[in-house]
Coordinates of N, CA and C in Angstrom, one line a residue:
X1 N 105.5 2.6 -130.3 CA 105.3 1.2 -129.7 C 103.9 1.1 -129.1
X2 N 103.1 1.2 -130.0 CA 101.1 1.2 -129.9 C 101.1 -0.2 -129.4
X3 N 100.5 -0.4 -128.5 CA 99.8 -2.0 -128.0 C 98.1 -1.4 -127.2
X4 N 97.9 0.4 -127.9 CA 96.8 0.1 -127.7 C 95.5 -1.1 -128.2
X5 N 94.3 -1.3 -126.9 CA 93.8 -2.3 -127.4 C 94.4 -3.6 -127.5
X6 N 95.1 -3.9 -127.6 CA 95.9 -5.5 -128.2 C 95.3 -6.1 -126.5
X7 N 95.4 -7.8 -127.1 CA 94.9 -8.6 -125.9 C 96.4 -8.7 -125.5
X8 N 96.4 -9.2 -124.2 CA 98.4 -9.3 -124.2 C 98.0 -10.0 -122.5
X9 N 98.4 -11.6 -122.5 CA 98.5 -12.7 -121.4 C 100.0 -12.0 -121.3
X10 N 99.8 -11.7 -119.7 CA 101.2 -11.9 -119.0 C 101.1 -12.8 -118.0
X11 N 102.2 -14.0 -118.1 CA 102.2 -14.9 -116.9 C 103.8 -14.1 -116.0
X12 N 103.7 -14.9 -114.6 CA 104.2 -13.8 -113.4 C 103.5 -12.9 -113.5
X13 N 102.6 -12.5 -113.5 CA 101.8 -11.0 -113.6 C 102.5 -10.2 -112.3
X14 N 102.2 -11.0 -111.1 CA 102.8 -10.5 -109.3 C 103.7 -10.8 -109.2
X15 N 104.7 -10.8 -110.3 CA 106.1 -11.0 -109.5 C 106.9 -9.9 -109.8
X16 N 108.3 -9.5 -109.6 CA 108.8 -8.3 -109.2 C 108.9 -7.7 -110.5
X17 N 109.2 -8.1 -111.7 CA 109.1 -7.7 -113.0 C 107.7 -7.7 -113.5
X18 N 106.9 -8.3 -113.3 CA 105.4 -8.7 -113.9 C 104.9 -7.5 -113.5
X19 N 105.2 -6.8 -112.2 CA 104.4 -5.7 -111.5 C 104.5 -4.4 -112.4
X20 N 105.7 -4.4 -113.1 CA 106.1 -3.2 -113.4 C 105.7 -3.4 -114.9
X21 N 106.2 -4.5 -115.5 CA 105.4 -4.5 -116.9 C 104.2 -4.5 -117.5
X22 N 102.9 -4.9 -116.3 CA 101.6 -5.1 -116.2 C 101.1 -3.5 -116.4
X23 N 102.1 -2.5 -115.1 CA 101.9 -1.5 -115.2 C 102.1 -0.6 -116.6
X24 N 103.1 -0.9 -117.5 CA 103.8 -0.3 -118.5 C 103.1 -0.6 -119.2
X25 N 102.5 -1.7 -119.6 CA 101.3 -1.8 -120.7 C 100.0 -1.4 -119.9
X26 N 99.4 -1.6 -119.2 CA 98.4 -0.8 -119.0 C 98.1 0.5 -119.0
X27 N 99.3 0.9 -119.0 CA 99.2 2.7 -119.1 C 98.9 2.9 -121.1
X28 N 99.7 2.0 -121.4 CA 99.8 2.1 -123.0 C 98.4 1.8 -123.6
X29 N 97.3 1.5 -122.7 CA 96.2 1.1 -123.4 C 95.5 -0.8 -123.7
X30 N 96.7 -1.7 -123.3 CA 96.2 -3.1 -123.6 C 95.3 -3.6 -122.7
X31 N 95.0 -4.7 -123.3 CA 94.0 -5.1 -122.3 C 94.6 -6.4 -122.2
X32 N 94.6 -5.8 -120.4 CA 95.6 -7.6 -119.7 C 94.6 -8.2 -119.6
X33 N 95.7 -9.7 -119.9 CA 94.9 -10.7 -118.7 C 96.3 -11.3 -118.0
X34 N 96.1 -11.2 -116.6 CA 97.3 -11.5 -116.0 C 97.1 -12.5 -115.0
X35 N 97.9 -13.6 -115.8 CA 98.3 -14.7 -115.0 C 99.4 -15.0 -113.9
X36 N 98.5 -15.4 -112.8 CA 99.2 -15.9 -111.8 C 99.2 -17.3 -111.1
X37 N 99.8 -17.7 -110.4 CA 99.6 -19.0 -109.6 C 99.0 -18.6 -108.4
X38 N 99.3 -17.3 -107.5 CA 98.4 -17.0 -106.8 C 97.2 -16.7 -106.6
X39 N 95.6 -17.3 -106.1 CA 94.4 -16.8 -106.5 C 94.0 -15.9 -106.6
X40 N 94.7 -14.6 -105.6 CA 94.0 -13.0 -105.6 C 95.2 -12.3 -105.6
X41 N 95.0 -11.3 -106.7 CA 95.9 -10.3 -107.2 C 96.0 -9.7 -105.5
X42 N 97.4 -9.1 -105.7 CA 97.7 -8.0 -104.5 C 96.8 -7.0 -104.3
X43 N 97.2 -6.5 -103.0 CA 95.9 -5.3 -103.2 C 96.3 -4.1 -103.7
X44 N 95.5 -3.2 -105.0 CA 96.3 -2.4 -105.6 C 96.7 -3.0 -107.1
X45 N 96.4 -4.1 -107.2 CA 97.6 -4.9 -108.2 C 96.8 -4.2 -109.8
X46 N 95.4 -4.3 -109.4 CA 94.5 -3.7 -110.8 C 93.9 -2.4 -110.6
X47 N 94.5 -1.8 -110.0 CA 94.3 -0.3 -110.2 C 94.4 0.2 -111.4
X48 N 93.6 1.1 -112.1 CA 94.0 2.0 -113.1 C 94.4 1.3 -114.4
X49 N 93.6 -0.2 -114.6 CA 94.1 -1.4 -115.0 C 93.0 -1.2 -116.3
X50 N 91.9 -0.6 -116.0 CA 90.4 -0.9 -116.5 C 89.9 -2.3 -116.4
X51 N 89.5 -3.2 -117.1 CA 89.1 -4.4 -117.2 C 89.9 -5.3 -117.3
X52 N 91.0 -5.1 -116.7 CA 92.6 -6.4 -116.9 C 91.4 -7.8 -116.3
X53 N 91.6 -8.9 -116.9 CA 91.4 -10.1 -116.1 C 92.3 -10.4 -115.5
X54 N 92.5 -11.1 -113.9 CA 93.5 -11.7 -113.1 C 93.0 -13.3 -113.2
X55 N 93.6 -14.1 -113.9 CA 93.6 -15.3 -113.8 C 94.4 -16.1 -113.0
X56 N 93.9 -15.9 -111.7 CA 94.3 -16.7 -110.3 C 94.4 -18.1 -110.5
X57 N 95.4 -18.5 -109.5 CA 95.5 -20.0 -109.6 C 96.1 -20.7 -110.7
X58 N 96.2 -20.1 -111.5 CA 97.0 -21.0 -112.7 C 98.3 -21.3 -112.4
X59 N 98.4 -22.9 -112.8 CA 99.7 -23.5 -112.8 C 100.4 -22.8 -114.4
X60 N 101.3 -22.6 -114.6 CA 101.6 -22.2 -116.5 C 102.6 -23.7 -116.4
X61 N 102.7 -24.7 -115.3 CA 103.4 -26.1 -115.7 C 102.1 -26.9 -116.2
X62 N 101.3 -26.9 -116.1 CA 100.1 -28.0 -115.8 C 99.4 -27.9 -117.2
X63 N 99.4 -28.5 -118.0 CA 98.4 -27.8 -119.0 C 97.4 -27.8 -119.3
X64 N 96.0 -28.9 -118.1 CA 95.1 -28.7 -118.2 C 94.4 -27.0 -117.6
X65 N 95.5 -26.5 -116.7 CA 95.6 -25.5 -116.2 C 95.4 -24.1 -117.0
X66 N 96.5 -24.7 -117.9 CA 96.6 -23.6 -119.0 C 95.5 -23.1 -119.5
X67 N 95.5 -24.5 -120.2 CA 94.3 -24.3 -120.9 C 93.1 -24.0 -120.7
X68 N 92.4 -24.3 -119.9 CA 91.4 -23.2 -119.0 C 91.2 -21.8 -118.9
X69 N 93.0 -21.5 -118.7 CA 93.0 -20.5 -118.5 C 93.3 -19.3 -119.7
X70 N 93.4 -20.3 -121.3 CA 93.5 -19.3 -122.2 C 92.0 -19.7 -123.0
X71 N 91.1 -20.6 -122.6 CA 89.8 -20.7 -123.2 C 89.3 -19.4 -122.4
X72 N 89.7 -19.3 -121.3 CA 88.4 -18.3 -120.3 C 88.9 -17.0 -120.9
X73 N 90.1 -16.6 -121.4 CA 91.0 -15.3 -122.2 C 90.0 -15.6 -123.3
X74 N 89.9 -16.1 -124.4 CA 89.6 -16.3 -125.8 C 88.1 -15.9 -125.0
X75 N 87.3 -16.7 -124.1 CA 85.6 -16.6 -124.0 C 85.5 -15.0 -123.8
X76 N 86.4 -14.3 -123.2 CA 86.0 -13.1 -122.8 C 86.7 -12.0 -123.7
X77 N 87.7 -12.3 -124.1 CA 87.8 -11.3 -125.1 C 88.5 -11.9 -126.8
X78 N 87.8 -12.7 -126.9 CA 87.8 -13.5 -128.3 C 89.0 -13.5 -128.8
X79 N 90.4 -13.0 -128.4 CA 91.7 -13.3 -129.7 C 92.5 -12.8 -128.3
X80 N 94.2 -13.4 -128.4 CA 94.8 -13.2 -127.8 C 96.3 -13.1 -128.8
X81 N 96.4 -11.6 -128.4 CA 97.4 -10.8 -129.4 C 99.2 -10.8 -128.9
X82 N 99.2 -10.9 -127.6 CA 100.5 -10.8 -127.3 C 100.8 -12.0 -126.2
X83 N 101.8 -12.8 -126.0 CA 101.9 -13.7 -124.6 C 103.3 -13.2 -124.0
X84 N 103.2 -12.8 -123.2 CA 104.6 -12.6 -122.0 C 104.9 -13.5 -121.0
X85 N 105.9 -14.5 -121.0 CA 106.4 -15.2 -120.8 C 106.9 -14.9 -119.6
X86 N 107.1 -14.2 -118.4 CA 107.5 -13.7 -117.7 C 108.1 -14.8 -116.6
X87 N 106.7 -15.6 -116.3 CA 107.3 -16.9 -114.8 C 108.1 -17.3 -115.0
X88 N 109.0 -17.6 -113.8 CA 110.4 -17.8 -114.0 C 111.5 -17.9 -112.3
X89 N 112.0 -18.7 -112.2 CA 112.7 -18.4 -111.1 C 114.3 -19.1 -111.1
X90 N 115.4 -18.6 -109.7 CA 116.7 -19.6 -110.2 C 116.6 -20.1 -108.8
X91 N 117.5 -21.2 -108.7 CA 118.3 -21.6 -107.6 C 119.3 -22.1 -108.3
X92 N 120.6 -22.5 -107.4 CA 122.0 -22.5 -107.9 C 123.0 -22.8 -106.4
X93 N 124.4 -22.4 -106.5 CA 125.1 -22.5 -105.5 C 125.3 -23.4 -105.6
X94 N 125.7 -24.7 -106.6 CA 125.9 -26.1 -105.8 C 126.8 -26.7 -107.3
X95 N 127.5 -27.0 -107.4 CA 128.2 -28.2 -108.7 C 127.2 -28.9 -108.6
X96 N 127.1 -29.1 -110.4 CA 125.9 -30.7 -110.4 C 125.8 -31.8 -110.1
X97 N 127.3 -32.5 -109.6 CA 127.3 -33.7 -109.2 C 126.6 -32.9 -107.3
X98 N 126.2 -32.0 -107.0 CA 125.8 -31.9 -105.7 C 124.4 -31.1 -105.7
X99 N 124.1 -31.2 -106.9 CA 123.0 -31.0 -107.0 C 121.6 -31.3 -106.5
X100 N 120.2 -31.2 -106.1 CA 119.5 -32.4 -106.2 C 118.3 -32.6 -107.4
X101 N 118.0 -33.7 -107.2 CA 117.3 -33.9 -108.6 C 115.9 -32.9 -108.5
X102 N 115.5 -32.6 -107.2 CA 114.2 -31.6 -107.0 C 114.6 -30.5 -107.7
X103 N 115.9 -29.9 -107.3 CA 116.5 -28.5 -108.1 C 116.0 -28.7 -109.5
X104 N 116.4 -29.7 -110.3 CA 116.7 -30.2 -111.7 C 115.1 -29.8 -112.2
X105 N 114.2 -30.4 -111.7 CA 113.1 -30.4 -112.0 C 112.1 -29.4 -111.8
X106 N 112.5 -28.5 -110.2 CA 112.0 -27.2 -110.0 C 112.8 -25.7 -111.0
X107 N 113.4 -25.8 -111.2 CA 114.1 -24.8 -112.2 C 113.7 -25.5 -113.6
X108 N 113.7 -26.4 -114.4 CA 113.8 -26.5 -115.9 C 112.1 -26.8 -116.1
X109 N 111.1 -27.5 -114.9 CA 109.5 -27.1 -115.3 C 109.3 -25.5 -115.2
X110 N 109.7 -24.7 -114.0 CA 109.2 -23.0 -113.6 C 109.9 -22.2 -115.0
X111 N 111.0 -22.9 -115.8 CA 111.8 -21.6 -116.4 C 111.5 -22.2 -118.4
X112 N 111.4 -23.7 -118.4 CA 111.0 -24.1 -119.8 C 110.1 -24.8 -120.3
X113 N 109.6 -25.5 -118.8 CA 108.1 -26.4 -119.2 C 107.0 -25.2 -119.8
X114 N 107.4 -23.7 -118.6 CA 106.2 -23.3 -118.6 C 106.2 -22.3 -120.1
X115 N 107.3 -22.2 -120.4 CA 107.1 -21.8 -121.8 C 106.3 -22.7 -122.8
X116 N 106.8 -24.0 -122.8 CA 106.5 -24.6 -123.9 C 104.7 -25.2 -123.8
X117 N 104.5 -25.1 -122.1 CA 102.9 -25.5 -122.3 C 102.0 -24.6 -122.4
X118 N 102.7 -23.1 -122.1 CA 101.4 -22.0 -122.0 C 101.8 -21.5 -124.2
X119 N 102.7 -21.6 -124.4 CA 102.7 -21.5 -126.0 C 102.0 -22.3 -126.7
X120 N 102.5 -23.3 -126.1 CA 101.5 -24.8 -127.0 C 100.1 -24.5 -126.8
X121 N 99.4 -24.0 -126.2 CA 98.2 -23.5 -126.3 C 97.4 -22.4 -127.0
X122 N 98.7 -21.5 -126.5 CA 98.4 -20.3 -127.0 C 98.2 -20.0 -128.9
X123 N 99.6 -21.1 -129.2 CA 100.1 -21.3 -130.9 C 99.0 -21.5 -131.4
X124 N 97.8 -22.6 -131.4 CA 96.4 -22.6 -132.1 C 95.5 -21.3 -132.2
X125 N 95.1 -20.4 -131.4 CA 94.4 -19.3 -131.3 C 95.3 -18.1 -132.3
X126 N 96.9 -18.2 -132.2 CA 97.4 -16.7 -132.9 C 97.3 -17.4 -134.5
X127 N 97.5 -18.7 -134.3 CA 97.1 -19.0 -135.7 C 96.5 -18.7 -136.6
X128 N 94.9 -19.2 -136.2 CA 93.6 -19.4 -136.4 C 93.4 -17.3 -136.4
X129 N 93.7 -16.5 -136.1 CA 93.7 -15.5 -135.7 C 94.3 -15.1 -136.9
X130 N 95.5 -15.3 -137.4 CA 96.9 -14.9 -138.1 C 97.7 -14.0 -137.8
X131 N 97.6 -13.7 -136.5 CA 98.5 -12.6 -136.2 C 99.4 -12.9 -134.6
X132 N 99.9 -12.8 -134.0 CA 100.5 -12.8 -132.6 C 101.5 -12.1 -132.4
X133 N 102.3 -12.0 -131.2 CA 103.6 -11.7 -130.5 C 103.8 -12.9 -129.6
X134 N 105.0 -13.6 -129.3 CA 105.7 -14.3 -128.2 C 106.9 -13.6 -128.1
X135 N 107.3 -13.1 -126.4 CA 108.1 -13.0 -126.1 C 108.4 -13.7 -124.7
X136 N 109.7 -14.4 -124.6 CA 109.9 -14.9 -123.2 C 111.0 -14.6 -122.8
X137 N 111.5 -14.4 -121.9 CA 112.3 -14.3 -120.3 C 113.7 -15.3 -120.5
X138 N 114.4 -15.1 -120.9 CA 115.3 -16.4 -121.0 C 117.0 -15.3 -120.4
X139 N 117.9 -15.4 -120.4 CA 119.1 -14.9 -119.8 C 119.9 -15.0 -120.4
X140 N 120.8 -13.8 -120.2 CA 122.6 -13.8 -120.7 C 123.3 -14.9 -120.3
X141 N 122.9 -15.7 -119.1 CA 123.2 -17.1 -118.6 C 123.0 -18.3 -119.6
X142 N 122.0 -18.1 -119.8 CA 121.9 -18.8 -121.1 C 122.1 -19.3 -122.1
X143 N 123.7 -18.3 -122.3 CA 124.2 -18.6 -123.4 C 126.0 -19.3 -123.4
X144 N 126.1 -19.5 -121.8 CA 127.0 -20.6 -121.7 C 126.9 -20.6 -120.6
X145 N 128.1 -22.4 -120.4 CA 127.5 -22.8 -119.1 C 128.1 -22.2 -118.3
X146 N 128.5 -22.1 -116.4 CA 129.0 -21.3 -115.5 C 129.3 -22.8 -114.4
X147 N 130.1 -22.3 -113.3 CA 130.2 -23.3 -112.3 C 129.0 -22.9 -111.6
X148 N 128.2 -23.9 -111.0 CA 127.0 -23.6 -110.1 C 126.3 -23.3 -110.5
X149 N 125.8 -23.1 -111.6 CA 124.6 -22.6 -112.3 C 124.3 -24.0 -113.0
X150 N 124.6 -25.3 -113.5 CA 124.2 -25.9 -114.5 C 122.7 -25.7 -114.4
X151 N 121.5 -26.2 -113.6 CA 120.5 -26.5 -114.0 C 119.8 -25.3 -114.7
X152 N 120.2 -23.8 -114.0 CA 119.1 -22.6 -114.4 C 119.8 -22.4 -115.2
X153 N 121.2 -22.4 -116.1 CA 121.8 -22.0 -116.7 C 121.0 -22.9 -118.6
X154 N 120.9 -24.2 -118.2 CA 120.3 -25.0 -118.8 C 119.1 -24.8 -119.1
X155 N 117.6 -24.6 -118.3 CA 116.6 -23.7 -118.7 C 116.7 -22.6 -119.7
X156 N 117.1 -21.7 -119.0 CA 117.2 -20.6 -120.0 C 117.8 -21.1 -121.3
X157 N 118.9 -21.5 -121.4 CA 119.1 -22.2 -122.8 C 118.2 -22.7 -123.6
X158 N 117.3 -23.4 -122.8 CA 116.2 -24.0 -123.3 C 115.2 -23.3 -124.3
X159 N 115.2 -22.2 -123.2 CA 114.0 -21.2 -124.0 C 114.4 -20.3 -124.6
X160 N 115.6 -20.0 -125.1 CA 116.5 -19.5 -126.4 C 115.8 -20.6 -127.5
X161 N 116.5 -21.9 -127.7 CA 116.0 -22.7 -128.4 C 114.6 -23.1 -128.6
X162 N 113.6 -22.5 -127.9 CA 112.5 -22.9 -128.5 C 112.1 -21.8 -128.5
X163 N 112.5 -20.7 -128.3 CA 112.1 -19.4 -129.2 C 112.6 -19.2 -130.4
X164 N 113.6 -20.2 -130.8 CA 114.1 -19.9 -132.3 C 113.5 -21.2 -133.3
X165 N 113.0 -22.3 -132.7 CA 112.1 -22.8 -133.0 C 110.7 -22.7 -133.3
X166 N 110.5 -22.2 -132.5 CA 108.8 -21.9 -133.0 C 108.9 -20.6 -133.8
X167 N 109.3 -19.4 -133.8 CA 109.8 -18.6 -135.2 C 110.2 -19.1 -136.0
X168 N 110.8 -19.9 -136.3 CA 111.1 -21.0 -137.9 C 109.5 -21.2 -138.3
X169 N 108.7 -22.0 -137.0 CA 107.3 -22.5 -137.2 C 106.5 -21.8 -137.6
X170 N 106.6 -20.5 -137.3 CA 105.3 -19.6 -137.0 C 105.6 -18.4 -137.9
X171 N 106.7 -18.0 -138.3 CA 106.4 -16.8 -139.0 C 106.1 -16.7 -140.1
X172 N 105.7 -17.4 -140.8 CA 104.4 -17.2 -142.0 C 103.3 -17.3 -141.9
X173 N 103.2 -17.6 -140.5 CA 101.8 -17.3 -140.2 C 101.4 -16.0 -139.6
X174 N 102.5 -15.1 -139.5 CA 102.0 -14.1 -139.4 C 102.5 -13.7 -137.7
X175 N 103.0 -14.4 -137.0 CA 103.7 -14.5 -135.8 C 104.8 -14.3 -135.2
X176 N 105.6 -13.4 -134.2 CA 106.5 -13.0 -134.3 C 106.8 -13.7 -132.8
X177 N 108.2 -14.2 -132.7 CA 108.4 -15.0 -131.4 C 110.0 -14.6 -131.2
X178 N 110.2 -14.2 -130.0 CA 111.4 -13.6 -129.9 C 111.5 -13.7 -128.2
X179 N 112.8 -13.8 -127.8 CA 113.2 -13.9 -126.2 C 114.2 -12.3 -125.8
X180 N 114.2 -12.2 -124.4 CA 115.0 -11.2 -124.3 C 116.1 -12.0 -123.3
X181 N 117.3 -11.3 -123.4 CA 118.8 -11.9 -122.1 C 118.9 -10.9 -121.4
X182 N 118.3 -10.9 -120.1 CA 118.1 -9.9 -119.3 C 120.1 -10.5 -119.2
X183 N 120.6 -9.6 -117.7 CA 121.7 -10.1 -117.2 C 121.4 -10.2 -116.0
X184 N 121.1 -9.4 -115.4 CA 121.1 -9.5 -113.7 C 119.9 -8.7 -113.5
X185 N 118.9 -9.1 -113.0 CA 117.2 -8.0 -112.9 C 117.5 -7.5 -111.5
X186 N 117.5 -5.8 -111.4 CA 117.4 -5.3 -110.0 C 116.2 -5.4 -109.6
X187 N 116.1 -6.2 -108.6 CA 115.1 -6.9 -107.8 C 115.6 -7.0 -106.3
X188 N 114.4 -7.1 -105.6 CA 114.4 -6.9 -104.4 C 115.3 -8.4 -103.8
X189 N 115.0 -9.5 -104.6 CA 115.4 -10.5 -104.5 C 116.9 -10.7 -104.4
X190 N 117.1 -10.3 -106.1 CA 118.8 -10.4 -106.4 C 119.4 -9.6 -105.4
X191 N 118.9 -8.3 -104.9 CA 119.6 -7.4 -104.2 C 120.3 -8.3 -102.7
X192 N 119.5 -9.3 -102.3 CA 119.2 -9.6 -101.1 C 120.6 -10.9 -101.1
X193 N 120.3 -11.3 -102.5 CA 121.1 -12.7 -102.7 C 122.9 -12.1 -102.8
X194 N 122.3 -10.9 -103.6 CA 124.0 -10.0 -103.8 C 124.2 -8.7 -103.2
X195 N 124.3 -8.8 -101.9 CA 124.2 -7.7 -101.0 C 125.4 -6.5 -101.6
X196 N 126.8 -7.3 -102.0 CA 127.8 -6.8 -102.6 C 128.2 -6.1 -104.0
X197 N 126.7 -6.5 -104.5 CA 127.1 -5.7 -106.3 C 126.5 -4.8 -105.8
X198 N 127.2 -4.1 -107.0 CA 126.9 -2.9 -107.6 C 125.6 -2.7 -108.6
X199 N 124.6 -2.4 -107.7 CA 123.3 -2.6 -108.3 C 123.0 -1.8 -109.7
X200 N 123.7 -0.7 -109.7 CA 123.9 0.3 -110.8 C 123.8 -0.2 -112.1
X201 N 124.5 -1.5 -112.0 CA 125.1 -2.0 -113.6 C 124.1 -2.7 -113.6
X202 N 123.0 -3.1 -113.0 CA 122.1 -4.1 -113.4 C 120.9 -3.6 -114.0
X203 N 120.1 -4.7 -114.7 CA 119.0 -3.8 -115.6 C 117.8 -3.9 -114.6
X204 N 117.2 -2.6 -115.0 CA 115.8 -2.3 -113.7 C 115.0 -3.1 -114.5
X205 N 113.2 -3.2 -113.8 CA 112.6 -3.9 -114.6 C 112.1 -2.9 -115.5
X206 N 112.2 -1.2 -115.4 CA 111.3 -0.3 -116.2 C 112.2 -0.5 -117.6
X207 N 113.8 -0.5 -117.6 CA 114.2 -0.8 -118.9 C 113.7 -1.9 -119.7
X208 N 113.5 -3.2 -118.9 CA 113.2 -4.8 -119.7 C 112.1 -4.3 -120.0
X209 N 111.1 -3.5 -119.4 CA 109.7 -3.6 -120.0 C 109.8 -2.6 -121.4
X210 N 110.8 -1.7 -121.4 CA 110.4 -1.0 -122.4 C 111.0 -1.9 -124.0
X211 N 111.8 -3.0 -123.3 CA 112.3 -3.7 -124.7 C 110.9 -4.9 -124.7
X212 N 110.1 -5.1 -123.8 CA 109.0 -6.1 -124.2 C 108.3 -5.4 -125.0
X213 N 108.1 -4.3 -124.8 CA 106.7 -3.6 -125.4 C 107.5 -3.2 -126.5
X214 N 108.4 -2.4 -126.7 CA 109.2 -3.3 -128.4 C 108.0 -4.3 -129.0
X215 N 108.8 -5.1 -128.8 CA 109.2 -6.8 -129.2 C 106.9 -6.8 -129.3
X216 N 106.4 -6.4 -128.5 CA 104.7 -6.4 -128.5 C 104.4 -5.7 -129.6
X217 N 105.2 -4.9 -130.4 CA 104.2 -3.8 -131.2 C 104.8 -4.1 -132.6
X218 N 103.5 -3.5 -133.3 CA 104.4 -3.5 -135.0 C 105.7 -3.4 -135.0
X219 N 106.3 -2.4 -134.5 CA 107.7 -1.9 -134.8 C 108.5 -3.0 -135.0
X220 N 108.0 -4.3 -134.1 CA 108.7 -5.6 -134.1 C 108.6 -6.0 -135.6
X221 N 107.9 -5.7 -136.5 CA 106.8 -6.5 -137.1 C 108.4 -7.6 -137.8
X222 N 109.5 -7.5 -138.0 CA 110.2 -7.9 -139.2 C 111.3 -8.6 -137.8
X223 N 111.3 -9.4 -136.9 CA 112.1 -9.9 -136.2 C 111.5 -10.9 -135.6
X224 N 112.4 -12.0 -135.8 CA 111.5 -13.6 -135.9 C 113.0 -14.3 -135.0
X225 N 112.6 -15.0 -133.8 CA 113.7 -15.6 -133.4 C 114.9 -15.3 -133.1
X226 N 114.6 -13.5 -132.5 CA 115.7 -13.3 -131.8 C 116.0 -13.4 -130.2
X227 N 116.7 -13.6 -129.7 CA 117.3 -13.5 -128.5 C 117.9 -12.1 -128.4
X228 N 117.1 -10.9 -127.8 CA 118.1 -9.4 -127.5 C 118.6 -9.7 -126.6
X229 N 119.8 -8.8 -127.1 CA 120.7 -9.0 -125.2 C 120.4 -7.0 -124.7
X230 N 120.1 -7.4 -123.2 CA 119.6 -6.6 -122.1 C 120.4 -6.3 -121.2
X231 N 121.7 -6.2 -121.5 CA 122.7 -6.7 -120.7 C 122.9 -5.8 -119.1
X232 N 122.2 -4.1 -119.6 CA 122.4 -2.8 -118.9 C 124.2 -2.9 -118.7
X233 N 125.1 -2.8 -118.0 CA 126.7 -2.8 -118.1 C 127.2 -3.8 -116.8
X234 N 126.7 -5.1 -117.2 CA 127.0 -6.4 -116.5 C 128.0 -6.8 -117.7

């Protein structure tokens, strides 16, 4: 699973999974550029990173944002080989009719806008290139609906379908686009939200990373539009 060298955008770069998979490829040799919406990486965040670029401030909803932010990728290291899809967040707890429309809009921009604007940028450069990887973040949730989940449950659905869309689009061009269905990510977060699970059965982020860097390397080379399931024993 070689991703030495390869350019490889990860957006969430600082978030609880971004941390660990920023780490997992940079030990493998790629050269990050890691996007965040925060302007200064944590302290520590680029250690032992070599030359990772932190592209602070970026919206991945906004797409004049983006785009800035994958011209200043392309100006500094001319091709952009891998995109990790990572940003992403839930809220939930509520039936849709008690929903609010902020929820609707903060969950389905953070979990499928941001796919479809930071790809839509990205898709011209792997082209023109002939080569790429897309992988995004989408959920076991995702693949039906639940009480209290409609809106996140809906996102991620989202970006199932336009990861099997743009692999229809793209793989003759040489492009490989694929999503993974985490189930429940042990995180400091979820831990906090489910004081009561059984953290055991849940997938760490060191496992998800080792199925991204998969899905990053040749080995992928012959899988177009899949959705893995990550389930760990949820």
């Amino acid at each position: 699973m070689d991703v030495q060298g390869k350019v490889v955008v990860i957006t969430g770069a600082s978030g609880a999974l971004g941390e660990v998979v920023v780490r997992r490829f940079g030990e493998r040799g790629a050269r990050l550029a890691l996007v965040d919406r925060k302007p200064d990486p944590a302290p520590g965040m680029l250690d032992g990173l070599g030359e990772a670029l932190f592209m602070g401030g970026t919206d991945v909803t906004d797409p004049s944002s983006v785009e800035r932010m994958v011209e200043a990728v392309i100006a500094a290291r001319g091709r952009i080989d891998a995109l990790l899809n990572l940003a992403g967040g839930w809220r939930g707890g509520t039936p849709l009719h008690e929903t609010p429309l902020e929820t609707w809009d903060f969950v389905m921009n953070l979990n499928a806008r941001s796919v479809f604007v930071v790809c839509r940028a990205v898709i011209p450069r792997m082209i023109a290139q002939g080569s790429g990887k897309i992988v995004s973040v989408a959920a076991k949730s995702g693949l039906q609906g639940a009480a209290n989940t409609s809106v996140y449950n809906a996102s991620k659905s989202a970006v199932i379908r336009l990861t099997e869309s743009m692999a229809a689009e793209l793989k003759d061009h040489g492009i490989n686009v694929n999503c993974v269905l985490p189930s429940i990510i042990d995180t400091p977060a979820n831990r906090e939200q489910m004081p009561k699970a059984d953290f055991s059965k849940w997938v760490t982020p060191d496992a998800l990373a080792d199925v991204l860097l998969f899905l990053c390397s040749e080995a992928s080379r012959a899988i177009h539009g899949a959705a893995i399931p990550v389930y760990g024993r949820v």
